[in-house]
CSV table of N, CA, C and O in Angstrom, one decimal:
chain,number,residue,atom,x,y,z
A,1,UNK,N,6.5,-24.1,-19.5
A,1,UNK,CA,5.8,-22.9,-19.2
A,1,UNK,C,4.4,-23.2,-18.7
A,1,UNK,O,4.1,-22.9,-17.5
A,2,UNK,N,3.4,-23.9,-19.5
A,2,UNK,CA,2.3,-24.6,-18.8
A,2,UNK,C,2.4,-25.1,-17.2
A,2,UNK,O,1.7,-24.6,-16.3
A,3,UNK,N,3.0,-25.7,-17.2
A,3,UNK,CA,3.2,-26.2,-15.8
A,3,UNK,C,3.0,-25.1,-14.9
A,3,UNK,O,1.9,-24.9,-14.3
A,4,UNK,N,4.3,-24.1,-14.8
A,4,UNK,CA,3.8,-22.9,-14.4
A,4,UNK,C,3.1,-21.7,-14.4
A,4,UNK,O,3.0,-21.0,-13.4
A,5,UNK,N,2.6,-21.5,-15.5
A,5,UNK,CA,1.1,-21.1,-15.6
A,5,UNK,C,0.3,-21.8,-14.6
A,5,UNK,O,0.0,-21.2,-13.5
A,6,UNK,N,-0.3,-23.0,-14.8
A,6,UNK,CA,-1.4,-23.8,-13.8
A,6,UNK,C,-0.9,-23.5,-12.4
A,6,UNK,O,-1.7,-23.0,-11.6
A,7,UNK,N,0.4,-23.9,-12.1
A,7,UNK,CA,0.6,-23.4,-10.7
A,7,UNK,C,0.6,-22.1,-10.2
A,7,UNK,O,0.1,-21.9,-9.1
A,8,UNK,N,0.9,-21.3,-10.8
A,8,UNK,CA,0.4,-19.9,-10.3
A,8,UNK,C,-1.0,-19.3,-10.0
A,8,UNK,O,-1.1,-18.5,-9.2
A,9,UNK,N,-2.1,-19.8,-11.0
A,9,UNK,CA,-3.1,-20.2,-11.2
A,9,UNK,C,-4.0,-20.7,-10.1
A,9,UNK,O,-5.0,-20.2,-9.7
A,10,UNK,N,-3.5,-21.9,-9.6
A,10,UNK,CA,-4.1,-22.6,-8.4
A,10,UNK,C,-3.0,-22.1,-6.8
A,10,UNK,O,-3.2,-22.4,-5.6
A,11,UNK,N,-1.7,-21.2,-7.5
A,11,UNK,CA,-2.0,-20.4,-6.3
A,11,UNK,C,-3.3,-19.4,-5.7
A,11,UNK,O,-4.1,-19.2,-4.8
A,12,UNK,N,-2.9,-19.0,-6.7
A,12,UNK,CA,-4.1,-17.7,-7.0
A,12,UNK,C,-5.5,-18.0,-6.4
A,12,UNK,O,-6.2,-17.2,-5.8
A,13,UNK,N,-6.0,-19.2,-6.7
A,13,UNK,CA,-7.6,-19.7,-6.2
A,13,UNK,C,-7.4,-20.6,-5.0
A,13,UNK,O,-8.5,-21.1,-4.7
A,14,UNK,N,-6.2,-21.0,-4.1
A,14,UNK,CA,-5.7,-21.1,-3.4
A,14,UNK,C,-5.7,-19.9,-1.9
A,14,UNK,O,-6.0,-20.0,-0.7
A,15,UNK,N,-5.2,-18.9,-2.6
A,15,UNK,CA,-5.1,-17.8,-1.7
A,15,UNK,C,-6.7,-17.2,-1.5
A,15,UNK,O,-6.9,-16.9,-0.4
A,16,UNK,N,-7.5,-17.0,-2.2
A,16,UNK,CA,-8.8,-16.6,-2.4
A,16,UNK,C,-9.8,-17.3,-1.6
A,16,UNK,O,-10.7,-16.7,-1.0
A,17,UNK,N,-9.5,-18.9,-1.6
A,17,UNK,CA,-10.5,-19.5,-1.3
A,17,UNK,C,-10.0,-19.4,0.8
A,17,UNK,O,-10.9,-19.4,1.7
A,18,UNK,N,-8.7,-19.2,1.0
A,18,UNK,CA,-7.9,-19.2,1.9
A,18,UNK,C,-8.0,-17.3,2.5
A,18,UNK,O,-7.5,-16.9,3.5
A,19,UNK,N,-8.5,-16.6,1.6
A,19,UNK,CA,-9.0,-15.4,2.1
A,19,UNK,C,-10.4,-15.4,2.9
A,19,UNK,O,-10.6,-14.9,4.0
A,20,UNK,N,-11.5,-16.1,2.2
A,20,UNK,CA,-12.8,-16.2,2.6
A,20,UNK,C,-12.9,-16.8,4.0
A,20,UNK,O,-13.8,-16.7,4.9
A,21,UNK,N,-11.7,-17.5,4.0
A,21,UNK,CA,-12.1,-18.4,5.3
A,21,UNK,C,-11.7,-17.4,6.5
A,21,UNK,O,-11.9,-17.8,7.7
A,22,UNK,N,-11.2,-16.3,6.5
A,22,UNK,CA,-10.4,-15.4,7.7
A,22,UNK,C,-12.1,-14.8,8.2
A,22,UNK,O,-13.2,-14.7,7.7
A,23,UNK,N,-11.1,-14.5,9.7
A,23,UNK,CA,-12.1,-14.3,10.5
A,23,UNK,C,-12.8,-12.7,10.3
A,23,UNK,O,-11.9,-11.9,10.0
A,24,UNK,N,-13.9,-12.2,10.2
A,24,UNK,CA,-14.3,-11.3,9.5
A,24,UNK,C,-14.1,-10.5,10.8
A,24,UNK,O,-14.7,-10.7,11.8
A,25,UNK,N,-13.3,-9.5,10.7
A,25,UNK,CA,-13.0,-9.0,11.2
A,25,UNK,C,-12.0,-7.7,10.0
A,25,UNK,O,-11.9,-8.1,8.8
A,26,UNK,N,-11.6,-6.4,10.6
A,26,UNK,CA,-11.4,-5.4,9.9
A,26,UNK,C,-10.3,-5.2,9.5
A,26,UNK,O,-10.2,-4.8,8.3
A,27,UNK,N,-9.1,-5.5,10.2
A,27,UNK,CA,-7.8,-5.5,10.0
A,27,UNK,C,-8.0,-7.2,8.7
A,27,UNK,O,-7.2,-7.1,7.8
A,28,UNK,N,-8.7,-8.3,8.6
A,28,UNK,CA,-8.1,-9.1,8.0
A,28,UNK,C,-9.2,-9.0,6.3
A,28,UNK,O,-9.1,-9.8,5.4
A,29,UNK,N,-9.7,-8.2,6.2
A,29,UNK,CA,-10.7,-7.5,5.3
A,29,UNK,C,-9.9,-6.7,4.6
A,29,UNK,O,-10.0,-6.8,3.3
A,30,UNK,N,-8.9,-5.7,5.1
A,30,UNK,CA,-7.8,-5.5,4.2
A,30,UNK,C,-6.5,-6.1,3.9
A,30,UNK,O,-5.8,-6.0,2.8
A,31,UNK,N,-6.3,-6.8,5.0
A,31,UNK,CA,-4.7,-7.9,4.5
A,31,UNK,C,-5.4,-8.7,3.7
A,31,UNK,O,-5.0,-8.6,2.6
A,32,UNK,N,-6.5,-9.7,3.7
A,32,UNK,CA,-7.1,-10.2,2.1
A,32,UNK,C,-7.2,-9.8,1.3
A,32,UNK,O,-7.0,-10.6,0.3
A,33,UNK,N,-7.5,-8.8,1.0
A,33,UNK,CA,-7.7,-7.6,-0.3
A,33,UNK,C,-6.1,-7.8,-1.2
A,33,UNK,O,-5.7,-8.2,-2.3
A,34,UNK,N,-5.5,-7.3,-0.1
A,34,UNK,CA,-4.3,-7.1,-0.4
A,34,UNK,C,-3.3,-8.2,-0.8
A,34,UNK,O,-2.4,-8.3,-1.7
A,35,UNK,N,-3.8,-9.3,0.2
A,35,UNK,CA,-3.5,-10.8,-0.8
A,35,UNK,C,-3.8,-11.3,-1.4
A,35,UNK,O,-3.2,-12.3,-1.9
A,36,UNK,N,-5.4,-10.8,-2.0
A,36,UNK,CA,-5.9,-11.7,-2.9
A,36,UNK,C,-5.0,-10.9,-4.2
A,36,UNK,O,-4.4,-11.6,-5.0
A,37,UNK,N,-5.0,-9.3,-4.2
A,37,UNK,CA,-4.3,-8.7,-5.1
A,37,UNK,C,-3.2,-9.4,-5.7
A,37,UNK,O,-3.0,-10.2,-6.7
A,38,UNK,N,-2.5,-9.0,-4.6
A,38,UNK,CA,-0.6,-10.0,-5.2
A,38,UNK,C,-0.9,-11.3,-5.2
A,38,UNK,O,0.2,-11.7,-5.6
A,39,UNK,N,-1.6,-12.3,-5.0
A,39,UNK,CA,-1.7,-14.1,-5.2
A,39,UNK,C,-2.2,-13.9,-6.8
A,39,UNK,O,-1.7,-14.5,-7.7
A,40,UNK,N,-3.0,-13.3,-6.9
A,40,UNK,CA,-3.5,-13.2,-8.6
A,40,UNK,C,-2.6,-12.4,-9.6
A,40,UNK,O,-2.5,-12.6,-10.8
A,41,UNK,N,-1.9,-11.6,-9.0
A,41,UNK,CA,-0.9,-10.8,-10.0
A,41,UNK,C,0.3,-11.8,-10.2
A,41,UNK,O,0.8,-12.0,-11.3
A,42,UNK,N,0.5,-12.4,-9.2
A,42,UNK,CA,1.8,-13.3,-9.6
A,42,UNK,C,1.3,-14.0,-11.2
A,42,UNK,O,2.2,-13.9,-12.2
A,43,UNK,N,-0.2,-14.8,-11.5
A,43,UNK,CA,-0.4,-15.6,-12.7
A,43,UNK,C,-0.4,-14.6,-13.5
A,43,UNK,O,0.5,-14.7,-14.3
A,44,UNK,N,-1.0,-13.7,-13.7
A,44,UNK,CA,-1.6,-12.4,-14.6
A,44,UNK,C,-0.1,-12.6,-14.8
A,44,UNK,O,0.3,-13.6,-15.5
A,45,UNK,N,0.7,-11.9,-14.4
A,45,UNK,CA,1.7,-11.4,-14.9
A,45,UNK,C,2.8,-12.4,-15.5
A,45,UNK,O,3.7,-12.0,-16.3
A,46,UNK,N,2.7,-13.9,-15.0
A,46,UNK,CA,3.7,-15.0,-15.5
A,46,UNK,C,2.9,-14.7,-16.5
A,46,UNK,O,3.2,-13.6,-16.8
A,47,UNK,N,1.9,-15.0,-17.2
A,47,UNK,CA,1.1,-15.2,-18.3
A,47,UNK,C,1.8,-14.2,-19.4
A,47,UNK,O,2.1,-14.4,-20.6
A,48,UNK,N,1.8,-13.1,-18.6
A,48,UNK,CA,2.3,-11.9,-19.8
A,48,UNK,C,3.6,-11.9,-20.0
A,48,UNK,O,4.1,-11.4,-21.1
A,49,UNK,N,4.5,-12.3,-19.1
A,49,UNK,CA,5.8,-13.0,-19.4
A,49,UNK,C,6.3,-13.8,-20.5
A,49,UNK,O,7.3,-13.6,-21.2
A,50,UNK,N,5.3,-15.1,-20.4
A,50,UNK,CA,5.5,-16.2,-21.5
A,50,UNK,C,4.9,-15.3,-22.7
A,50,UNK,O,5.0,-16.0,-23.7
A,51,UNK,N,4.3,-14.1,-23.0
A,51,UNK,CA,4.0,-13.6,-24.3
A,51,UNK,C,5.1,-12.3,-24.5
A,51,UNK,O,4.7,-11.4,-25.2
A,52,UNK,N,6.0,-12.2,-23.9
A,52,UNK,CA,6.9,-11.5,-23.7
A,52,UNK,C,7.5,-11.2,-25.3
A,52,UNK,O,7.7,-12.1,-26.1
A,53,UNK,N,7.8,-9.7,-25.7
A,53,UNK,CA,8.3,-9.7,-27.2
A,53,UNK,C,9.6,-9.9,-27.2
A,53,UNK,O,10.1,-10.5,-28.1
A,54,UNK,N,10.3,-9.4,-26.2
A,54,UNK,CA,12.0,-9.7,-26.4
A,54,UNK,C,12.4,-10.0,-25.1
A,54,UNK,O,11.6,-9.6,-24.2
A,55,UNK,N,14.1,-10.8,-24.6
A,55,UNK,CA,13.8,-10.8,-23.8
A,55,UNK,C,14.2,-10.2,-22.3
A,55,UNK,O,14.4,-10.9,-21.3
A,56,UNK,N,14.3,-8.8,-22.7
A,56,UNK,CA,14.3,-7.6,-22.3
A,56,UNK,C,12.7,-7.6,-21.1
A,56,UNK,O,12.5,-7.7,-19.9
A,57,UNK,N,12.0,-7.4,-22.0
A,57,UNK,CA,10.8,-7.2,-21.5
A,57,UNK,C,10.4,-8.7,-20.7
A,57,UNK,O,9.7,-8.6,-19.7
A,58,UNK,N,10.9,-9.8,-21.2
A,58,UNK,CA,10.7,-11.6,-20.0
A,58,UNK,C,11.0,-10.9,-18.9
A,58,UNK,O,10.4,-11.0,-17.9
A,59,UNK,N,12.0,-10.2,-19.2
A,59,UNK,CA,12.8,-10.4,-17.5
A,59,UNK,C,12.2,-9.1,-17.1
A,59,UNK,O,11.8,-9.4,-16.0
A,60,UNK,N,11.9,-8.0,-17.2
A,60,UNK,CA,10.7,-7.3,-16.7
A,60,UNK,C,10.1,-7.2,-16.0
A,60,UNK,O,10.0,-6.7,-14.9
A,61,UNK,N,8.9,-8.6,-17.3
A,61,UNK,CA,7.5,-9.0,-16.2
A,61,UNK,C,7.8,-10.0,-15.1
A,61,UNK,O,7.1,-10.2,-14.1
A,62,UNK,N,9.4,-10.6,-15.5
A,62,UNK,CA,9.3,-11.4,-14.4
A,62,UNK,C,9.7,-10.9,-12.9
A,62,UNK,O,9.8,-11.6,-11.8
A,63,UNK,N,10.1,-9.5,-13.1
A,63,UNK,CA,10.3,-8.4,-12.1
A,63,UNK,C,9.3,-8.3,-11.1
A,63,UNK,O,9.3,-8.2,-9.9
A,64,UNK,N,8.1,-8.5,-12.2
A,64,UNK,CA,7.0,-7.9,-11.7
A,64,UNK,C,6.4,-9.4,-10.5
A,64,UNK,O,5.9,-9.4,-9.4
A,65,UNK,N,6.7,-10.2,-11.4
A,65,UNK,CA,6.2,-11.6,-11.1
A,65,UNK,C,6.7,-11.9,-9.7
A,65,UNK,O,5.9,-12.4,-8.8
A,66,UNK,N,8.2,-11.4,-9.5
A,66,UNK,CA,9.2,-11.4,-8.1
A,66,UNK,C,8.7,-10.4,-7.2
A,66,UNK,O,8.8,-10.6,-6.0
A,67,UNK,N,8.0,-9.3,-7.6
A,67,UNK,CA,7.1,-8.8,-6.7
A,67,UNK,C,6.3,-9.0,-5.3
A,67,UNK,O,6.3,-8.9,-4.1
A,68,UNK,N,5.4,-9.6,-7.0
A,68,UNK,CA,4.1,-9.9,-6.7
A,68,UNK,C,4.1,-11.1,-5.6
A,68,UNK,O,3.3,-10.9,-4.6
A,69,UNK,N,4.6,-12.1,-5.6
A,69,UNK,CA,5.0,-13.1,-5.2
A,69,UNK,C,5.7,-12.8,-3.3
A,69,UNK,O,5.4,-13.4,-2.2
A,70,UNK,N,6.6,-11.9,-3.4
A,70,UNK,CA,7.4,-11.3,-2.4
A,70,UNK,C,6.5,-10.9,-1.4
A,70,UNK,O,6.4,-11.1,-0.2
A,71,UNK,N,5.4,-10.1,-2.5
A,71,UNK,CA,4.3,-9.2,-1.7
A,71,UNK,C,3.2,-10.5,-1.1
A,71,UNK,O,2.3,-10.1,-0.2
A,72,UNK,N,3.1,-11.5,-1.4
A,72,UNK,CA,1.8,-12.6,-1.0
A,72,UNK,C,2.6,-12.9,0.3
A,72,UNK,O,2.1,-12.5,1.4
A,73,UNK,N,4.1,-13.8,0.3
A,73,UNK,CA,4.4,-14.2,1.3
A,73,UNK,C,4.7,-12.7,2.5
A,73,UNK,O,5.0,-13.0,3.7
A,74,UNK,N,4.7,-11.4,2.1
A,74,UNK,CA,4.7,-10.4,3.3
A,74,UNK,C,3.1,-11.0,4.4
A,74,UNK,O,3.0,-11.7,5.4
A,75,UNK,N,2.3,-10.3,3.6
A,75,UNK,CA,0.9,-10.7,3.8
A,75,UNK,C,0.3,-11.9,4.8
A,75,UNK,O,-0.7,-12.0,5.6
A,76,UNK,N,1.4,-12.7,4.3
A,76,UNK,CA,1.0,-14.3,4.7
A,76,UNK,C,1.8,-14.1,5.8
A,76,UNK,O,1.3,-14.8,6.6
A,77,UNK,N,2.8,-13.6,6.3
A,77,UNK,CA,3.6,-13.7,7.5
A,77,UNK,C,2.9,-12.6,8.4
A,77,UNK,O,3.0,-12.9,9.6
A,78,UNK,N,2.1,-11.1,8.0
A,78,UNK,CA,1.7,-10.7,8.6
A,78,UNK,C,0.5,-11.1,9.3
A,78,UNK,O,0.2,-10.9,10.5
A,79,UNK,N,-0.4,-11.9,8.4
A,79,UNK,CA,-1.5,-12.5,9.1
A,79,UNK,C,-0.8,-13.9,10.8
A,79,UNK,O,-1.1,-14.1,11.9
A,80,UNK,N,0.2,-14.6,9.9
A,80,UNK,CA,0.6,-15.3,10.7
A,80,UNK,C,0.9,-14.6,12.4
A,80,UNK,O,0.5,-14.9,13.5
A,81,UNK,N,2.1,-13.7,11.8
A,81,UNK,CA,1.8,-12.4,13.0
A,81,UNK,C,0.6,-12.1,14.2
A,81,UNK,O,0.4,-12.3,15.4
A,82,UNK,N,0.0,-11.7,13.4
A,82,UNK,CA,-1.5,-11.3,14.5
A,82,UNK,C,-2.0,-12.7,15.0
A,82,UNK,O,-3.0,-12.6,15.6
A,83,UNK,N,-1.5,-13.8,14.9
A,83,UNK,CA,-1.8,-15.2,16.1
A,83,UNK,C,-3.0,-14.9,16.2
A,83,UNK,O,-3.3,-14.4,17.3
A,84,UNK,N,-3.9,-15.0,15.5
A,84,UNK,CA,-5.3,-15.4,15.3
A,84,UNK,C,-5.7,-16.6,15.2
A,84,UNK,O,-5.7,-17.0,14.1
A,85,UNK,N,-6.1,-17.6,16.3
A,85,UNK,CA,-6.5,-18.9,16.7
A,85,UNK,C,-7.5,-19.4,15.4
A,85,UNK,O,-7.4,-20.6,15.0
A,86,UNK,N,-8.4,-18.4,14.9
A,86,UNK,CA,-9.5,-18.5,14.2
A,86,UNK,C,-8.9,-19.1,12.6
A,86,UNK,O,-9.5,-19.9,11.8
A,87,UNK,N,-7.3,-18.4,12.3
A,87,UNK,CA,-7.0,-18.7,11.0
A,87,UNK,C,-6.3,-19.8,11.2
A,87,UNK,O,-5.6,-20.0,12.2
A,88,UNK,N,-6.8,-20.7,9.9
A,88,UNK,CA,-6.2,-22.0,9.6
A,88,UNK,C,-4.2,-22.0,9.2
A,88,UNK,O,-3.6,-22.2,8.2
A,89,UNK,N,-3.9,-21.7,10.4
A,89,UNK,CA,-2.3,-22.1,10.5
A,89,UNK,C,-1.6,-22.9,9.3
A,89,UNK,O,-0.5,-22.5,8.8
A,90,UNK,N,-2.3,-24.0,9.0
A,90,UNK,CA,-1.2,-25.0,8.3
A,90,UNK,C,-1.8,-24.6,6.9
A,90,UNK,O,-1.3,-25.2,6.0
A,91,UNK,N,-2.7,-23.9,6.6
A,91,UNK,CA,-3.2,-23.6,5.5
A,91,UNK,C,-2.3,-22.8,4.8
A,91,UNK,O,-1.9,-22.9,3.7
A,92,UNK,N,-2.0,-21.2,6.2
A,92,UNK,CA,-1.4,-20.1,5.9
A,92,UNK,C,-0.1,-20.7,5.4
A,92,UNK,O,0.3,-20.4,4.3
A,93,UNK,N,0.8,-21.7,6.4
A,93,UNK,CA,2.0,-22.0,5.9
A,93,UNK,C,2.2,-22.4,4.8
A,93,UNK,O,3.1,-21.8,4.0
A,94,UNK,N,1.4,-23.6,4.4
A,94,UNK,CA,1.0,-24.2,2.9
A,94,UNK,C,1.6,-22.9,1.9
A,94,UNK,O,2.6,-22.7,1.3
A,95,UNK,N,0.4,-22.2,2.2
A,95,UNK,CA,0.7,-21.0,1.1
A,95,UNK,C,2.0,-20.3,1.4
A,95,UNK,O,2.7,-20.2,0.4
A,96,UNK,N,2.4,-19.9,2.2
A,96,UNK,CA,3.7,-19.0,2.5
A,96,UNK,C,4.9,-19.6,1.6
A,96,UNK,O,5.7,-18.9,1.0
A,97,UNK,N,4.9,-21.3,1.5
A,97,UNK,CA,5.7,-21.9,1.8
A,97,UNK,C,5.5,-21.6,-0.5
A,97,UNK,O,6.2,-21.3,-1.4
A,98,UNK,N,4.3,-22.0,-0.4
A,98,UNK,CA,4.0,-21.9,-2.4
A,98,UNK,C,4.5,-20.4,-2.3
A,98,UNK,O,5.3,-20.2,-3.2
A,99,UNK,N,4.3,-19.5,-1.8
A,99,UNK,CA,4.8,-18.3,-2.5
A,99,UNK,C,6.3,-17.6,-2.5
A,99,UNK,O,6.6,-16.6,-3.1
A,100,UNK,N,7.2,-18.6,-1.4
A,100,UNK,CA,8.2,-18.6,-1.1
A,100,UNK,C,9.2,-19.3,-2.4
A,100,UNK,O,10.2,-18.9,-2.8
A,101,UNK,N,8.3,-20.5,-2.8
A,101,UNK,CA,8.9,-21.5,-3.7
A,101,UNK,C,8.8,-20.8,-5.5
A,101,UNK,O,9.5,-21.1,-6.4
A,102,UNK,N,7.7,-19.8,-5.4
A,102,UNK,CA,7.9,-19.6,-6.6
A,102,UNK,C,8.5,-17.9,-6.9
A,102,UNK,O,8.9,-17.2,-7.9
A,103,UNK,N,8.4,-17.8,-5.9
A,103,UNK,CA,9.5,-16.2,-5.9
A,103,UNK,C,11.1,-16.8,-6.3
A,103,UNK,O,12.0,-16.2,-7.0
A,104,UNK,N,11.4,-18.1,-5.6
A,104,UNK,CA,12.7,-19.0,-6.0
A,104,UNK,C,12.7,-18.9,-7.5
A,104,UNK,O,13.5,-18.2,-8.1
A,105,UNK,N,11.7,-19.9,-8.1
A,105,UNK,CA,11.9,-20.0,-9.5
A,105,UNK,C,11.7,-19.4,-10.0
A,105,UNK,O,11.7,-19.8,-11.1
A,106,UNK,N,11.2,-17.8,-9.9
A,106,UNK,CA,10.9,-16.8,-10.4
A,106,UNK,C,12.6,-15.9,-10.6
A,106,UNK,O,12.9,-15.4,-11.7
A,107,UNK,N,13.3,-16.0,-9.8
A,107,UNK,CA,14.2,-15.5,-9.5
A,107,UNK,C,15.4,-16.4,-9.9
A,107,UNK,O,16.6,-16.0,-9.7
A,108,UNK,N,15.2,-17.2,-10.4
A,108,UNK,CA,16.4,-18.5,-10.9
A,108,UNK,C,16.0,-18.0,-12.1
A,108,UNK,O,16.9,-17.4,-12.6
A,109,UNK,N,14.9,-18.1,-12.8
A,109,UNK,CA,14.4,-18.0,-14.4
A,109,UNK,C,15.1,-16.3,-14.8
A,109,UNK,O,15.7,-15.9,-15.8
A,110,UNK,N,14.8,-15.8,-13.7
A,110,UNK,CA,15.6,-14.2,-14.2
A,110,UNK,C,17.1,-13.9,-14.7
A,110,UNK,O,17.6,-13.2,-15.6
A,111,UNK,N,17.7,-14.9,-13.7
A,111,UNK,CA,19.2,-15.0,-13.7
A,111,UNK,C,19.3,-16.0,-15.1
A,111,UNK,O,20.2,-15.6,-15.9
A,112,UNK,N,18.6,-17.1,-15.4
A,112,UNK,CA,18.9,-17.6,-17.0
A,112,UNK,C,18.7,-16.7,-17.8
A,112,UNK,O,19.6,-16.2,-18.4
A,113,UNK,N,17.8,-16.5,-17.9
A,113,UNK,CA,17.7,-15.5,-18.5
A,113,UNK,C,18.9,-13.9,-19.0
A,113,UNK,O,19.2,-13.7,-20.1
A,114,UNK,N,19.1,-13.5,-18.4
A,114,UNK,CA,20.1,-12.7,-18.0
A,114,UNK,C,21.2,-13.3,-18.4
A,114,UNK,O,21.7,-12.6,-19.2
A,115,UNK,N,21.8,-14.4,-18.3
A,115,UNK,CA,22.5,-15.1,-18.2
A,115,UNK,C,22.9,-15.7,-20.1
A,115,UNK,O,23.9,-15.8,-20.7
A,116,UNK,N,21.7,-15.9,-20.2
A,116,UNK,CA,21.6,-16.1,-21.9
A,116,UNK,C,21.2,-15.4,-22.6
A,116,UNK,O,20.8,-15.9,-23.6
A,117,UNK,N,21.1,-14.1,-22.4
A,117,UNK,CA,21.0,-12.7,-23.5
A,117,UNK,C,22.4,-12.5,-23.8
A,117,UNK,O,22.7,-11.6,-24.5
């Protein structure tokens, strides 16, 4: 669980610090907003997962978690989209590619889950 906690975690300050750097401009003032949202809900919500009372409600938050996660890499492919010279390309990938990977084990953990109720 730790493990995953921290990684979601330094997604999260990952995506943020990878928000600040976009070109200030108006259209990417709200696609950050909106990524910084879903890169931080993905941890918030693993977090509330691992404190989960039954596990009914695990697989829930981890609903939420598959979201959240879904919603970072939309974001990250729409910025990709608008081919903006100014944004750091292999940065954005980096991240697409972390938010692709944990929507996977997000979605593997659901099905154990499921699987062992």
């Amino acid at each position: 669980m730790q493990p995953l906690k921290d990684r979601t975690k330094q997604f999260a300050v990952a995506v943020i610090r990878f928000c600040s750097s976009l070109p200030p401009k108006d259209e990417y003032g709200v696609i950050g907003r909106q990524l910084m949202r879903s890169a931080s809900s993905v941890g918030a919500n693993y977090r509330a997962a691992c404190r989960a009372r039954s596990r009914r409600d695990f697989i829930a938050k981890l609903s939420i978690v598959e979201e959240e996660a879904d919603e970072s890499a939309y974001w990250l492919e729409v910025i990709q989209a608008l081919g903006d010279d100014q944004v750091d390309a292999a940065q954005r990938a980096r991240l697409h590619q972390e938010a692709e990977e944990l929507l996977a084990i997000t979605v593997a953990s659901k099905k154990t889950a499921r699987r062992n109720a």
